[in-house]
XYZ file of C-alpha atoms in Angstrom:
324
model
C 0.000 0.000 0.000
C 1.259 3.469 -0.881
C 0.709 5.956 1.951
C -0.806 9.353 1.179
C 1.671 11.901 -0.114
C 0.881 14.142 2.847
C 2.133 11.464 5.244
C 5.503 11.405 3.479
C 5.753 15.177 3.203
C 5.094 15.570 6.919
C 8.630 14.431 7.779
C 10.445 14.945 4.457
C 13.931 16.460 4.679
C 16.131 17.209 1.677
C 19.842 17.089 2.397
C 23.090 17.632 0.508
C 26.157 15.665 1.604
C 29.634 16.933 0.636
C 32.031 14.278 -0.657
C 35.695 13.803 0.169
C 36.463 12.973 -3.462
C 34.437 13.451 -6.626
C 32.615 10.180 -7.278
C 30.246 9.141 -10.033
C 30.552 12.653 -11.408
C 29.291 14.415 -8.272
C 30.877 16.407 -5.465
C 27.656 16.668 -3.436
C 25.120 13.880 -2.973
C 21.504 14.935 -2.544
C 18.798 12.804 -0.944
C 15.280 13.066 0.413
C 14.696 11.393 3.779
C 11.376 10.716 5.500
C 10.068 8.774 8.487
C 7.322 6.156 8.560
C 5.933 3.763 11.173
C 8.995 1.479 10.870
C 11.582 4.286 10.905
C 13.526 6.501 8.515
C 14.009 5.769 4.819
C 15.771 7.360 1.868
C 14.636 8.364 -1.618
C 17.704 9.299 -3.658
C 17.623 8.293 -7.326
C 20.358 10.129 -9.184
C 19.208 13.434 -10.590
C 19.509 12.361 -14.225
C 17.114 9.418 -13.784
C 13.673 9.723 -15.349
C 10.607 9.573 -13.111
C 9.624 6.057 -14.208
C 12.919 4.672 -12.924
C 12.985 6.937 -9.876
C 9.535 5.696 -8.820
C 11.031 2.258 -8.121
C 13.410 3.917 -5.653
C 10.428 5.573 -3.957
C 8.680 2.210 -3.701
C 11.756 0.871 -1.901
C 11.830 3.807 0.508
C 8.137 3.508 1.329
C 8.521 -0.223 1.899
C 11.398 0.357 4.325
C 9.560 3.103 6.211
C 6.118 1.506 6.363
C 6.556 -2.290 6.256
C 8.208 -4.802 8.573
C 11.355 -6.240 6.970
C 12.664 -9.848 6.889
C 14.361 -11.028 10.068
C 18.147 -10.528 9.943
C 20.372 -13.602 9.826
C 23.477 -11.692 10.980
C 24.109 -8.537 12.996
C 27.127 -7.097 11.181
C 28.001 -6.945 7.489
C 31.600 -7.119 6.191
C 32.161 -4.333 3.679
C 34.690 -3.286 1.068
C 36.576 -0.041 0.645
C 35.661 1.942 -2.457
C 38.442 3.652 -4.403
C 37.224 6.346 -6.839
C 39.094 7.010 -10.085
C 41.838 8.947 -8.304
C 45.513 9.205 -9.174
C 47.541 6.282 -7.857
C 49.303 8.673 -5.480
C 45.999 9.292 -3.653
C 45.071 5.646 -3.081
C 46.610 5.503 0.398
C 44.620 8.585 1.439
C 41.377 6.948 0.272
C 42.001 3.538 1.830
C 42.843 5.149 5.176
C 39.176 6.157 5.528
C 37.970 2.525 5.462
C 38.843 1.090 8.848
C 39.819 -2.564 8.717
C 38.421 -3.320 5.262
C 40.083 -6.377 3.712
C 38.512 -5.847 0.273
C 38.664 -2.873 -2.092
C 36.499 -2.052 -5.088
C 38.432 0.113 -7.533
C 36.688 2.290 -10.099
C 38.085 1.961 -13.621
C 37.162 3.032 -17.183
C 36.622 6.641 -16.090
C 35.948 9.048 -18.948
C 39.017 11.074 -19.817
C 41.421 8.506 -18.366
C 43.537 5.794 -19.952
C 44.012 2.124 -19.140
C 47.428 3.045 -17.754
C 45.678 5.135 -15.088
C 43.520 2.152 -14.117
C 46.497 -0.194 -13.947
C 48.484 2.236 -11.794
C 45.531 2.716 -9.427
C 44.812 -0.999 -9.030
C 48.475 -1.829 -8.534
C 48.725 0.860 -5.855
C 45.801 -0.760 -4.054
C 47.444 -4.182 -4.335
C 50.711 -2.859 -2.946
C 48.982 -1.238 0.025
C 46.649 -4.147 0.805
C 49.247 -6.838 0.353
C 48.752 -10.308 -1.126
C 45.890 -11.202 1.226
C 43.751 -8.194 0.295
C 40.910 -8.717 -2.136
C 40.539 -6.392 -5.123
C 37.568 -6.072 -7.436
C 37.230 -3.569 -10.276
C 34.103 -1.735 -11.405
C 33.909 -0.286 -14.919
C 30.215 0.721 -14.833
C 29.833 -0.646 -18.364
C 32.533 1.665 -19.691
C 34.353 -0.797 -21.964
C 33.434 -2.706 -25.096
C 34.308 -6.404 -25.159
C 37.757 -5.965 -26.703
C 38.662 -3.137 -24.313
C 37.469 -5.143 -21.315
C 39.407 -8.241 -22.365
C 42.553 -6.170 -22.856
C 42.110 -4.438 -19.486
C 41.547 -7.680 -17.589
C 44.697 -9.130 -19.140
C 46.618 -5.967 -18.216
C 45.457 -6.403 -14.626
C 46.108 -10.136 -14.584
C 48.970 -9.828 -12.111
C 46.775 -7.981 -9.577
C 44.821 -11.117 -8.549
C 41.340 -9.704 -9.126
C 38.433 -11.076 -7.111
C 36.035 -10.206 -9.939
C 35.274 -7.583 -12.591
C 32.001 -5.708 -12.101
C 29.942 -4.619 -15.103
C 32.943 -4.366 -17.460
C 30.599 -3.975 -20.463
C 27.170 -2.410 -20.812
C 24.986 -5.135 -22.330
C 24.106 -8.685 -21.385
C 25.367 -9.999 -24.732
C 28.713 -8.256 -24.210
C 29.040 -9.664 -20.701
C 28.348 -13.164 -21.982
C 30.991 -12.826 -24.711
C 33.556 -11.404 -22.297
C 32.874 -14.092 -19.722
C 33.609 -16.703 -22.394
C 36.829 -14.955 -23.440
C 38.330 -14.567 -19.941
C 37.051 -17.749 -18.342
C 40.496 -19.337 -18.670
C 41.875 -16.598 -16.426
C 39.591 -17.558 -13.564
C 38.279 -13.985 -13.084
C 34.532 -13.954 -12.409
C 32.236 -11.427 -14.069
C 29.710 -9.557 -11.925
C 26.601 -7.796 -13.221
C 25.307 -4.588 -11.649
C 23.580 -2.237 -14.106
C 22.469 -5.274 -16.122
C 20.403 -6.274 -13.088
C 19.230 -3.049 -11.445
C 18.556 -1.029 -14.625
C 17.224 -3.849 -16.799
C 13.602 -4.381 -17.746
C 14.238 -8.037 -16.877
C 16.742 -8.298 -14.008
C 16.944 -12.059 -14.490
C 18.082 -11.853 -18.118
C 21.764 -11.783 -17.146
C 21.432 -15.058 -15.246
C 19.377 -16.694 -17.980
C 22.035 -15.758 -20.552
C 24.803 -17.102 -18.287
C 26.452 -13.718 -18.694
C 27.716 -13.384 -15.118
C 29.118 -15.429 -12.262
C 27.532 -13.237 -9.592
C 25.142 -10.315 -9.329
C 25.355 -6.994 -7.529
C 22.085 -5.948 -5.910
C 20.981 -2.627 -4.432
C 17.879 -2.162 -2.329
C 16.671 1.191 -3.662
C 16.952 0.591 -7.425
C 15.341 -2.855 -7.143
C 12.272 -1.607 -5.284
C 13.050 -2.813 -1.783
C 14.433 -5.678 0.225
C 11.778 -8.307 -0.501
C 11.970 -7.805 -4.260
C 15.766 -7.897 -4.197
C 15.697 -11.152 -2.238
C 13.309 -12.686 -4.769
C 15.606 -11.682 -7.651
C 18.574 -13.346 -5.928
C 16.561 -16.505 -5.311
C 15.384 -16.706 -8.930
C 18.773 -15.852 -10.410
C 20.480 -18.650 -8.488
C 23.772 -16.747 -8.412
C 25.882 -15.468 -5.509
C 25.011 -11.876 -4.653
C 26.925 -8.855 -3.437
C 24.882 -6.101 -1.801
C 26.074 -2.621 -2.679
C 25.021 0.964 -2.081
C 23.826 3.553 -4.554
C 25.970 6.201 -2.871
C 23.396 6.274 -0.076
C 23.364 8.339 3.077
C 23.594 6.542 6.420
C 19.820 5.993 6.234
C 19.986 4.269 2.860
C 22.989 2.223 3.937
C 20.885 0.831 6.784
C 18.431 -0.490 4.192
C 21.295 -2.058 2.268
C 22.615 -3.636 5.473
C 19.160 -5.033 6.218
C 19.121 -6.600 2.755
C 22.573 -8.129 3.244
C 21.547 -9.377 6.679
C 18.581 -11.200 5.116
C 20.444 -13.105 2.395
C 20.704 -16.852 3.056
C 24.334 -16.774 1.898
C 26.754 -13.862 1.992
C 29.918 -15.010 0.258
C 31.420 -11.599 -0.543
C 32.166 -8.408 1.353
C 29.461 -5.868 0.535
C 29.753 -2.440 -1.040
C 28.115 -0.755 1.938
C 31.105 1.107 3.330
C 30.533 4.152 1.149
C 29.802 6.466 4.089
C 33.580 6.914 4.154
C 33.321 8.735 0.819
C 31.378 11.561 2.492
C 32.863 14.471 4.409
C 29.639 14.660 6.471
C 26.484 12.593 6.924
C 23.238 12.484 8.914
C 24.692 9.737 11.131
C 27.975 7.850 11.371
C 27.745 4.733 9.179
C 31.456 4.369 8.428
C 33.001 0.889 8.688
C 34.544 -0.200 11.965
C 37.002 -3.093 11.774
C 35.802 -3.774 8.225
C 32.080 -4.081 8.932
C 28.906 -2.102 9.590
C 25.925 -2.715 11.858
C 22.536 -3.842 10.553
C 20.676 -1.558 12.982
C 18.282 1.039 11.580
C 19.520 4.629 11.547
C 17.822 7.686 13.001
C 19.282 10.896 11.562
C 20.864 13.314 13.999
C 18.728 16.455 14.262
C 21.739 18.756 14.221
C 23.104 16.989 11.133
C 19.772 17.337 9.330
C 19.877 21.068 9.961
C 23.544 21.383 9.046
C 23.152 19.474 5.783
C 19.818 20.902 4.672
C 19.687 21.558 0.938
C 18.987 24.973 -0.526
C 15.388 26.066 -0.991
C 15.475 25.572 -4.744
C 16.885 22.050 -4.417
C 14.293 21.183 -1.768
C 11.560 22.352 -4.121
C 13.052 20.251 -6.941
C 13.085 17.091 -4.803
C 9.594 17.609 -3.411
C 8.230 18.044 -6.937
C 10.007 14.860 -7.982
C 8.584 13.037 -4.968
C 5.081 14.140 -5.903
C 5.477 12.973 -9.516
C 6.899 9.581 -8.532
C 4.214 9.108 -5.873
C 1.585 9.692 -8.561
C 3.214 7.034 -10.748
C 3.041 4.502 -7.913
C -0.702 5.189 -7.609
C -1.355 5.136 -11.364
């Protein structure tokens, strides 16, 4: 059931979080937070997303705020460090913000950069984490099949845990998986699951060895769990650059998975210079407890009037789509 818009607006707060390092093309992350009977939830589809896609994120937020969630199977979630597409010389500075994380996800295939930049960054991470550290790369679909194959070979000596969304389409992922199978580097699908009309297509095409799932883009915890069950593939829970409130939803999803074979991408609070609560990793993990925003932080991080108006108008449009 979708609650009346007035019930959401009654507690809605629009915030703007400054980032330590530019990530995913943004220096400030905006989000709309609201409170329901079950607690606080987050609505934060990226600003370029159309309303039809953003409405799924609102469905997830409403579900988390209004409905009881599956019982957790664990009370803490191991998480990975996230290394933006920074110069290799800045890798140590980034990793220092992720207390105790034994795994790092390294962004690659950034526009305006070369493969040499990616190789230098990943090798810097390997040097700092040592042979026991786990390294995964994330290209966000930025390579074609030939470029991805070449890049994975160039990084062959870095002992990659897996390559996340190296190519954009399911067909490309399937072809790449065939080409690099002899190297023993698994292929993970992210955008091919959360942005696809059919999130199970990647599994049906045998285009990936594991899937990356995110609570907001998939419409909530229960739907994400059903996708994992139907896909029959190992899953990694990740954030969508969420605030502490959204990370709590991601942690609840990870806590509900029957199997959790990989460290999760839920340590991204360390990418922010400020947040509504402290959700940064401690000893390589985060709690699964729900988050209540700090009142002083909500005031400190409040978005400008024009941005608040923009988000409230978007909320109203997406709410109407859910009731259509």
